[in-house]
Amino acid sequence: MESEDDMHDANDAESLEDFYSGDTAIDSDDAADGDYEFIDQDSEDSDEFISRRHQQNYSILGEADIHQRQEDDIMRISTVLSISRVEAGILLRHYSWSVSKVHDEWFTDEEKVRYAVGLVTKPVVEFPCAREMTCGICFESFPSEAMSAAPCGHPFCNLCWSGYVGTAINDGPGCLMLRCPDPSCSATVGQDMIIVVASEEDKEKYARYFLRSYIEDNRKAKWCPAPGCEYAVEFVVGCGSYDITCHCSYSFCWNCTEEAHRPVDCTTVAKWILKNSAESENMNWILANSKPCPKCKRPIEKNQGCMHITCTPPCKFEFCWLCLGSWSEHGERTGGFYACNRYETAKQEGVYDDAERRREMAKNSLERYTHYYERWATNQFSREKALEDLQLMQNVHLEKLSDIQCQPESQLKFIIEAWLQIVECRRVLKWTYAYGYYLPEHEHAKRQFFEYLQGEAEAGLERLHQCTEKELQVYLNAEGQSKDFNEFRTKLSGLTSVTRNYFENLVRALENGLLDVDSRGACSRTTTTSSKSMGGGSSASRGRSGKSKSSSSNKSSVVPSRNANDSGYWSCEHCTYANVKSASICQICRQRR
């Protein structure tokens, strides 16, 4: 049907499938080498892994910290190069506040650096000693005390200097590299000159630009992207995670400055955000739920009623919804008002196969996207609600609970830890749905393993969230001290620990690109032959023993693999883990062979 081309940019079914299927995203071949291991919470390797992940490789800087570091760098350059502090500041700004870069370039070719930056060793012209001088901008005569000059020596009246500097400052941060007003001169106007000729308001703006340049021009520092936040972050590149948590409580990714999205990579996040905001889904909905008028090509949605469609003015074309033919050609002989045997006959002959296939493809793509987006958005909402509950607990309920249960607040920190774990796990779970959307559909083994890990983590999180949100209310509403409060403490602390373990497993698997699973659905040989991996599998099995029974009963329809491969391992069809041949129960999901 020719009109379909007017409603969608894709001219054939293949282009639609490429755009909407999500096959373009995660390439596990690009993932870092290494085997996935389940983390035993009691093991030393687990503690080392967690501590390495949570080791802070960044510093949060307030305005005073930025100013101090800026002054330290200026003083260091000034001392080593034997130049003034003003000249040191000009050099550092030119080389993006990199002290090592300034040293390298300066000692390689000092004259070249001076010329490039605009630092003169002596005045280009001698400042006249006359009682009166003529300004080179307004050409008026002024007393010598009313004239000023940059290090190059070109004299201009203070009024013109003030206007020149003020205009540059109002134009933005470019004023930090201001040059002499003389067209033939490239000497830089330093901060000392700005202080002399600028107004108080302009001086404050200049000082602000100067301070902010230390972050905005510095490759090792960035401003926190949270609205209204004045903190900056100094990051050690190449160490640990890119996740940053500012003092304002906002978490973001250093690499792309989007909200923190570990374990999903920045490329996937960018595509997901673009897909959520782009018009492509609107067009996909139009393609899936409407048809074009055969005459004017405008899309029309049918909201019940007969097949007799009348287009809106000024078109007013009457046509059949099924075959898109003119209604004047329809009547009893074509099946009446509610059926069209022309359409059915043509469909059997293959006339409408391509159009129907494209429409069906669009519907399936839209339904798939909706599935993942709804869960992504729901976890985002749950995370925001958990943040509100966390703040309420810290500011109000903790003190109330301390009074009711006759326990100091220091012994109630396990509740705060539980809420913090919920907030973090909601964030991770949210982004796993973006990961799942772009996971290639043809990699069935990886998808099955991913969904298993995601399901286990999500079930653990729901138990923790319900316990923290619902069961805690009993003790908050109690009239006196509860005898079983210590049992609740043990239960909540245990759920927090188990949930953390589930999500560490999930995060590690996704960051490794699910390398445990090969294209045939079996775990990688390196994982199964490693004694450490086998130990990790056993420890994970112990950690999941409580959940395993329910998983087996809920998913009994899955038939476990009964075939061992030649290498002495059999692959579980439920979670794809490669178990030793002698084992009759999967070490991961506890399904029988």
XYZ file of C-alpha atoms in Angstrom:
593
model
C 0.000 0.000 0.000
C 1.733 3.175 -1.198
C 0.287 5.405 1.523
C 2.303 3.609 4.210
C 5.460 5.288 2.907
C 4.006 8.696 3.703
C 3.346 7.762 7.301
C 6.732 6.262 8.169
C 10.298 6.944 7.169
C 11.025 3.253 6.680
C 10.163 2.148 3.157
C 10.258 -1.558 3.849
C 9.767 -4.037 6.657
C 13.473 -4.618 7.127
C 14.212 -0.985 7.969
C 11.358 -0.994 10.492
C 12.723 -4.113 12.094
C 16.251 -2.685 12.311
C 15.012 0.488 13.978
C 12.534 -0.948 16.442
C 13.746 -4.448 17.215
C 16.611 -3.322 19.446
C 19.130 -5.627 17.762
C 21.695 -2.863 17.555
C 22.639 -2.559 21.173
C 24.631 -4.778 23.447
C 27.566 -6.536 21.881
C 28.976 -8.923 24.398
C 32.176 -9.237 22.386
C 33.093 -5.719 23.450
C 32.696 -6.529 27.120
C 35.693 -6.803 29.348
C 37.299 -10.221 29.527
C 36.675 -12.169 32.685
C 34.440 -14.805 34.160
C 31.295 -14.156 36.065
C 31.213 -15.554 39.560
C 28.485 -15.564 42.142
C 29.503 -13.717 45.268
C 29.423 -15.506 48.570
C 28.762 -12.877 51.152
C 30.889 -14.688 53.700
C 33.936 -15.051 51.468
C 36.998 -12.828 51.518
C 36.829 -12.452 47.732
C 33.315 -11.059 48.081
C 34.384 -8.488 50.648
C 37.342 -7.461 48.499
C 35.135 -7.110 45.435
C 32.541 -5.011 47.260
C 35.123 -2.779 48.925
C 36.827 -2.203 45.587
C 33.517 -1.276 44.004
C 32.637 1.138 46.793
C 36.091 2.668 47.046
C 35.650 6.357 46.360
C 37.756 7.502 43.440
C 36.528 11.094 43.374
C 36.368 14.190 45.556
C 33.408 16.510 46.022
C 34.510 20.151 45.950
C 32.707 23.144 47.377
C 33.453 26.721 46.347
C 36.125 27.131 49.030
C 37.803 23.873 47.941
C 37.850 24.975 44.300
C 39.314 28.347 45.205
C 42.016 26.742 47.338
C 43.050 24.248 44.646
C 43.082 27.001 42.059
C 45.339 29.169 44.221
C 47.645 26.228 44.920
C 48.101 25.509 41.202
C 48.740 29.177 40.439
C 51.316 29.427 43.208
C 53.026 26.244 42.045
C 53.388 27.515 38.477
C 54.455 30.959 39.644
C 57.186 29.513 41.859
C 58.555 26.968 39.406
C 58.558 29.267 36.334
C 59.508 32.449 38.243
C 56.633 34.469 36.814
C 53.902 36.575 38.425
C 50.711 35.023 39.740
C 48.710 36.846 37.066
C 50.847 35.343 34.305
C 50.639 31.916 35.961
C 46.836 32.171 35.932
C 46.844 33.095 32.237
C 49.056 30.099 31.413
C 46.931 27.664 33.392
C 43.718 28.864 31.771
C 45.259 28.494 28.325
C 46.325 24.906 29.078
C 43.046 23.913 30.760
C 44.470 24.114 34.286
C 46.912 21.279 33.638
C 50.064 21.961 35.658
C 52.025 19.197 33.928
C 51.047 20.493 30.471
C 52.232 23.997 31.382
C 55.573 22.605 32.565
C 56.066 20.490 29.446
C 55.246 23.265 26.982
C 57.097 26.008 28.849
C 60.376 24.132 29.192
C 60.155 22.884 25.605
C 59.832 26.340 24.013
C 59.205 29.302 26.303
C 59.082 31.879 23.500
C 56.516 29.890 21.553
C 54.305 29.596 24.633
C 54.588 33.320 25.408
C 53.608 34.213 21.843
C 50.656 31.796 21.815
C 49.310 32.937 25.169
C 50.062 36.654 24.772
C 52.612 37.156 27.552
C 55.091 39.891 26.690
C 58.529 40.099 28.277
C 58.750 43.884 27.805
C 56.372 46.645 26.626
C 55.790 46.882 22.885
C 55.642 50.688 23.216
C 56.931 52.866 26.011
C 54.236 54.511 28.103
C 54.490 58.264 27.328
C 55.617 60.574 30.125
C 53.660 63.562 28.796
C 51.217 65.445 31.005
C 48.371 64.808 28.505
C 47.852 61.902 26.113
C 45.386 60.955 23.410
C 43.272 57.820 23.860
C 43.599 55.388 20.965
C 39.889 54.504 21.102
C 37.938 57.753 21.608
C 40.802 60.058 20.448
C 40.159 62.451 23.312
C 42.958 64.055 25.337
C 43.261 63.057 28.994
C 45.724 63.690 31.815
C 48.291 60.926 32.184
C 46.760 59.752 35.485
C 43.478 59.090 33.646
C 45.225 56.726 31.207
C 46.080 53.053 31.688
C 47.930 50.415 29.688
C 48.247 46.643 29.614
C 51.760 45.059 29.843
C 52.211 45.848 26.136
C 52.202 49.612 26.903
C 49.365 50.791 24.619
C 47.628 53.639 26.497
C 43.853 54.113 26.582
C 41.671 56.230 28.818
C 40.133 54.579 31.871
C 36.618 55.252 30.557
C 37.305 53.336 27.332
C 39.078 50.592 29.272
C 36.055 50.245 31.542
C 33.668 50.018 28.572
C 35.911 47.551 26.725
C 36.336 45.265 29.720
C 32.691 45.581 30.802
C 31.422 44.613 27.345
C 33.749 41.593 27.255
C 32.671 40.451 30.732
C 28.985 40.761 29.835
C 29.631 38.659 26.730
C 30.650 35.686 28.878
C 33.691 33.638 29.949
C 35.628 34.697 26.851
C 36.735 37.732 28.872
C 39.243 35.485 30.655
C 41.452 35.552 27.554
C 40.923 39.238 26.712
C 43.527 40.863 24.456
C 44.763 44.440 24.130
C 42.265 46.758 22.342
C 44.969 47.744 19.843
C 44.260 45.748 16.650
C 47.943 45.098 16.016
C 48.631 43.831 19.543
C 47.980 40.337 20.907
C 49.040 40.935 24.496
C 46.702 39.401 27.095
C 44.870 41.639 29.538
C 45.470 40.146 32.981
C 43.403 40.056 36.133
C 45.402 42.923 37.630
C 44.207 45.209 34.833
C 40.608 44.044 35.285
C 40.716 44.977 38.964
C 41.915 48.511 38.105
C 39.422 49.460 35.388
C 36.276 47.313 35.896
C 33.235 48.236 37.966
C 32.456 46.317 41.168
C 29.702 44.366 39.457
C 31.995 43.430 36.585
C 34.750 42.429 38.994
C 32.397 39.987 40.707
C 31.352 38.482 37.356
C 34.974 38.169 36.279
C 35.947 36.482 39.558
C 33.029 34.070 39.106
C 34.087 33.199 35.553
C 37.658 32.752 36.742
C 36.626 30.358 39.518
C 34.263 28.358 37.300
C 36.905 28.022 34.591
C 38.880 25.806 36.979
C 36.089 23.218 36.658
C 34.718 23.871 33.190
C 38.115 23.896 31.460
C 39.568 21.088 33.573
C 39.386 17.581 32.129
C 39.539 16.035 35.594
C 36.611 17.961 37.071
C 32.930 18.550 36.342
C 30.014 20.321 37.934
C 27.298 18.198 39.484
C 24.479 18.167 36.881
C 21.719 18.352 39.512
C 19.644 21.552 39.146
C 20.804 24.236 41.549
C 23.775 22.264 42.885
C 26.989 24.273 43.352
C 29.290 21.321 44.044
C 31.936 20.060 41.647
C 33.557 16.645 41.321
C 37.231 15.864 40.797
C 37.577 12.364 39.357
C 40.473 9.926 39.114
C 40.071 8.572 35.585
C 40.630 4.854 35.105
C 39.792 3.790 38.659
C 36.694 1.800 39.570
C 33.134 2.785 38.726
C 31.971 5.947 36.969
C 29.138 6.397 39.470
C 29.315 9.640 41.457
C 27.214 10.595 44.466
C 27.312 14.308 45.202
C 26.816 15.919 48.597
C 23.402 17.030 47.309
C 22.469 13.285 47.198
C 22.227 13.230 43.399
C 23.977 10.281 41.740
C 25.261 10.557 38.187
C 27.656 8.962 35.727
C 30.973 10.762 35.309
C 31.321 9.622 31.721
C 27.990 10.848 30.280
C 26.633 13.005 33.192
C 23.292 11.200 33.008
C 21.889 9.784 36.224
C 23.858 6.828 37.584
C 23.062 3.776 35.470
C 25.424 0.994 36.488
C 25.551 -1.746 35.225
C 24.259 -0.480 31.849
C 26.799 1.216 29.570
C 26.471 4.847 28.500
C 25.726 3.978 24.859
C 22.690 1.895 25.810
C 21.476 4.616 28.178
C 21.781 7.262 25.459
C 19.777 5.147 23.013
C 17.130 4.393 25.633
C 16.706 8.046 26.607
C 16.524 9.042 22.940
C 13.924 6.371 22.271
C 11.825 7.543 25.215
C 11.861 11.135 23.997
C 11.865 10.707 20.208
C 8.872 10.898 17.915
C 9.629 7.436 16.596
C 7.266 5.760 19.048
C 4.476 8.164 18.134
C 4.927 7.265 14.476
C 5.080 3.611 15.396
C 1.767 3.929 17.232
C 0.208 5.666 14.225
C 1.412 2.887 11.959
C 0.092 0.191 14.289
C -3.299 1.692 15.124
C -4.378 3.759 12.131
C -4.732 3.641 8.372
C -4.213 6.411 5.811
C -7.059 7.969 3.919
C -6.700 6.638 0.333
C -7.196 10.164 -1.008
C -5.455 12.681 1.285
C -3.151 10.173 3.085
C -3.913 11.542 6.563
C -3.863 8.814 9.251
C -7.282 7.826 10.607
C -8.014 5.877 13.791
C -11.105 3.673 13.826
C -12.853 3.728 17.208
C -15.587 1.092 16.659
C -18.522 1.306 14.300
C -19.041 0.009 10.787
C -16.455 -0.209 8.053
C -17.860 2.871 6.296
C -15.283 5.608 6.982
C -15.661 9.279 6.052
C -12.515 11.382 6.137
C -12.607 14.751 7.903
C -13.175 17.977 5.896
C -12.071 19.212 3.458
C -11.349 15.731 2.102
C -14.637 13.959 3.046
C -13.637 10.891 1.056
C -15.768 7.829 1.875
C -14.000 4.478 1.852
C -13.976 0.970 3.288
C -11.806 0.478 6.381
C -10.826 -3.062 5.425
C -9.797 -2.771 1.782
C -9.404 1.050 1.592
C -11.531 1.001 -1.551
C -14.119 3.649 -2.453
C -17.378 3.119 -0.568
C -19.335 3.700 -3.771
C -18.096 0.308 -4.958
C -19.410 -1.444 -1.831
C -22.788 -2.856 -1.067
C -24.488 -6.139 -0.300
C -22.432 -7.932 -2.916
C -19.208 -7.111 -1.058
C -20.436 -8.401 2.300
C -22.425 -5.461 3.620
C -21.428 -2.769 6.080
C -19.495 -4.907 8.566
C -17.518 -7.186 6.275
C -15.688 -6.951 2.986
C -15.056 -10.135 1.047
C -12.899 -8.121 -1.358
C -10.433 -7.674 1.472
C -10.552 -11.324 2.507
C -10.118 -12.490 -1.083
C -7.281 -10.074 -1.701
C -5.606 -11.112 1.543
C -5.755 -14.763 0.529
C -4.217 -13.830 -2.801
C -1.352 -12.088 -0.993
C -2.230 -8.546 -2.049
C -2.156 -7.177 1.501
C 0.550 -9.433 2.956
C 3.285 -6.796 3.006
C 1.117 -4.056 4.505
C -0.294 -6.376 7.147
C 3.167 -7.671 7.976
C 4.450 -4.135 8.492
C 1.480 -3.217 10.669
C 1.849 -6.386 12.723
C 5.554 -5.734 13.121
C 4.833 -2.240 14.364
C 2.304 -3.549 16.873
C 4.710 -6.161 18.204
C 7.500 -3.615 18.476
C 5.250 -1.190 20.305
C 4.038 -3.862 22.718
C 7.614 -4.966 23.425
C 8.772 -1.410 24.043
C 5.771 -0.732 26.289
C 6.555 -3.843 28.339
C 10.077 -2.654 29.149
C 9.231 1.019 29.481
C 6.408 0.442 31.985
C 8.717 -1.548 34.249
C 11.510 0.997 33.843
C 9.170 3.827 34.785
C 7.562 1.890 37.637
C 10.897 1.225 39.292
C 11.821 4.878 38.833
C 8.625 5.866 40.647
C 9.289 3.310 43.384
C 12.795 4.678 43.824
C 11.537 8.242 44.191
C 8.974 7.077 46.757
C 11.689 5.178 48.624
C 13.808 8.336 48.741
C 10.894 10.214 50.283
C 10.374 7.437 52.821
C 14.087 7.449 53.617
C 14.068 11.171 54.352
C 10.914 10.798 56.448
C 12.537 7.996 58.407
C 15.694 10.012 59.022
C 13.926 13.228 59.987
C 10.819 12.004 61.844
C 10.256 8.291 62.343
C 13.672 7.293 63.633
C 13.368 9.452 66.730
C 9.770 8.286 67.283
C 10.770 4.622 66.948
C 13.654 5.184 69.357
C 11.256 6.503 71.981
C 8.696 3.724 71.501
C 11.170 0.833 71.502
C 13.437 2.415 74.155
C 16.531 2.029 71.991
C 19.100 4.658 70.991
C 19.013 5.855 67.402
C 22.502 4.467 66.846
C 21.023 0.950 67.181
C 18.337 1.686 64.614
C 20.717 2.417 61.744
C 19.865 -0.961 60.241
C 16.573 0.583 59.081
C 18.381 3.422 57.300
C 20.718 0.881 55.696
C 17.706 -1.071 54.450
C 16.164 2.030 52.860
C 19.473 2.989 51.267
C 19.752 -0.532 49.834
C 16.216 -0.285 48.448
C 16.956 3.038 46.750
C 20.128 1.667 45.147
C 18.496 -1.606 44.071
C 15.537 0.213 42.496
C 18.006 2.238 40.451
C 19.866 -0.869 39.279
C 16.654 -2.781 38.561
C 15.282 0.142 36.558
C 18.235 0.138 34.203
C 18.246 -3.626 33.791
C 15.004 -3.212 31.824
C 16.783 -0.897 29.379
C 19.517 -3.542 29.160
C 16.935 -6.253 28.521
C 15.256 -4.254 25.750
C 18.482 -4.035 23.747
C 19.614 -7.596 24.472
C 19.539 -9.348 21.071
C 16.496 -11.590 20.822
C 18.361 -14.331 18.977
C 20.663 -14.916 21.972
C 18.108 -17.039 23.795
C 20.525 -18.483 26.340
C 21.770 -15.085 27.442
C 18.249 -13.721 27.643
C 17.103 -16.690 29.722
C 20.046 -16.346 32.105
C 19.536 -12.570 32.338
C 15.833 -12.922 33.113
C 16.596 -15.531 35.757
C 19.114 -13.277 37.541
C 16.815 -10.278 37.180
C 13.866 -12.230 38.566
C 15.825 -13.478 41.574
C 17.084 -9.979 42.362
C 13.646 -8.438 41.901
C 11.988 -11.006 44.154
C 14.557 -10.363 46.872
C 14.061 -6.615 46.557
C 10.280 -6.913 46.840
C 10.639 -8.928 50.052
C 12.979 -6.306 51.497
C 10.800 -3.397 50.400
C 7.645 -4.942 51.835
C 9.332 -5.708 55.134
C 10.727 -2.193 55.426
C 7.587 -0.435 54.287
C 4.787 -2.572 55.786
C 6.100 -4.551 58.730
C 7.949 -1.598 60.198
C 4.647 0.253 60.569
C 3.588 -2.214 63.271
C 6.436 -1.068 65.502
C 5.965 2.605 64.629
C 2.295 2.418 65.639
C 2.913 0.340 68.779
C 1.932 1.888 72.092
C 4.923 0.472 73.907
C 8.088 -1.555 73.531
C 7.642 -4.681 71.405
C 9.118 -7.969 72.596
C 9.783 -9.228 69.074
C 11.532 -6.066 67.820
C 14.935 -7.768 67.972
C 13.567 -10.545 65.768
C 12.439 -7.876 63.291
C 15.962 -6.379 63.420
C 17.481 -9.748 62.560
C 14.993 -10.337 59.749
C 15.427 -6.910 58.155
C 19.228 -7.012 58.425
C 19.220 -10.455 56.837
C 16.966 -9.375 53.973
C 19.178 -6.333 53.370
C 22.258 -8.524 53.202
C 20.667 -11.126 50.916
C 19.250 -8.501 48.582
C 22.624 -6.798 48.343
C 24.130 -10.167 47.409
C 21.523 -10.784 44.690
C 22.155 -7.408 43.115
C 25.931 -7.727 43.268
C 25.536 -10.965 41.319
C 23.243 -9.296 38.794
C 25.452 -6.248 38.348
C 28.585 -8.304 37.924
C 26.945 -10.547 35.341
C 25.723 -7.612 33.235
C 29.027 -5.762 33.455
C 30.735 -8.904 32.149
C 28.276 -9.019 29.259
C 26.771 -12.340 30.454
C 29.940 -14.066 29.294
C 28.988 -17.202 31.214
C 26.581 -18.092 28.462
C 27.752 -18.978 24.973
C 25.632 -19.034 21.827
C 24.636 -22.664 22.458
C 23.228 -21.924 25.903
C 26.035 -23.490 27.943
C 28.241 -21.716 30.439
C 31.738 -20.815 29.362
C 34.318 -23.514 29.885
C 36.618 -21.199 31.808
C 33.907 -20.615 34.401
C 33.168 -24.285 34.911
C 36.766 -25.456 35.047
C 37.833 -22.788 37.520
C 37.779 -24.002 41.106
C 37.021 -20.470 42.189
C 34.005 -20.335 39.912
C 32.770 -23.646 41.222
C 33.150 -22.328 44.726
C 31.265 -19.203 43.710
C 28.472 -21.325 42.310
C 28.240 -23.309 45.511
C 28.220 -20.243 47.671
C 25.544 -18.675 45.533
C 23.548 -21.844 45.901
C 23.824 -21.609 49.666
C 22.837 -17.946 49.563
C 19.779 -18.716 47.462
C 18.572 -21.795 49.309
C 15.550 -19.997 50.707
C 14.510 -18.760 47.276
C 15.343 -21.903 45.357
C 12.421 -23.934 46.608
C 9.883 -21.333 45.596
C 11.600 -20.895 42.247
C 11.334 -24.612 41.580
C 7.662 -24.760 42.426
C 6.761 -21.626 40.471
C 8.651 -22.676 37.347
C 8.005 -26.381 37.297
C 6.992 -26.162 33.656
C 10.624 -25.735 32.676
C 12.120 -29.094 31.765
C 15.720 -29.404 32.982
C 18.407 -30.641 30.681
C 19.074 -34.353 30.961
C 22.028 -34.495 28.586
C 25.634 -34.134 29.661
C 28.110 -32.906 27.099
C 31.374 -34.594 26.229
C 33.428 -32.432 28.584
C 31.725 -33.872 31.675
C 29.198 -31.099 32.289
C 25.472 -30.821 31.738
C 23.748 -27.498 30.985
C 20.665 -26.614 32.992
C 17.921 -25.514 30.606
C 16.474 -23.221 33.267
C 19.486 -21.004 34.028
C 22.066 -22.430 31.527
C 24.643 -23.073 34.266
C 27.113 -25.850 33.442
C 27.004 -28.363 36.281
C 29.377 -31.257 36.827
C 28.164 -34.519 35.393
C 27.774 -36.174 38.784
C 25.379 -33.487 40.065
C 21.670 -34.219 39.804
C 20.523 -30.745 40.919
C 21.594 -27.434 39.341
C 23.884 -25.574 41.724
C 22.354 -22.225 40.758
C 18.587 -22.599 40.390
C 18.206 -25.933 42.236
C 16.253 -27.449 39.358
C 16.561 -31.215 38.978
C 18.363 -32.640 36.000
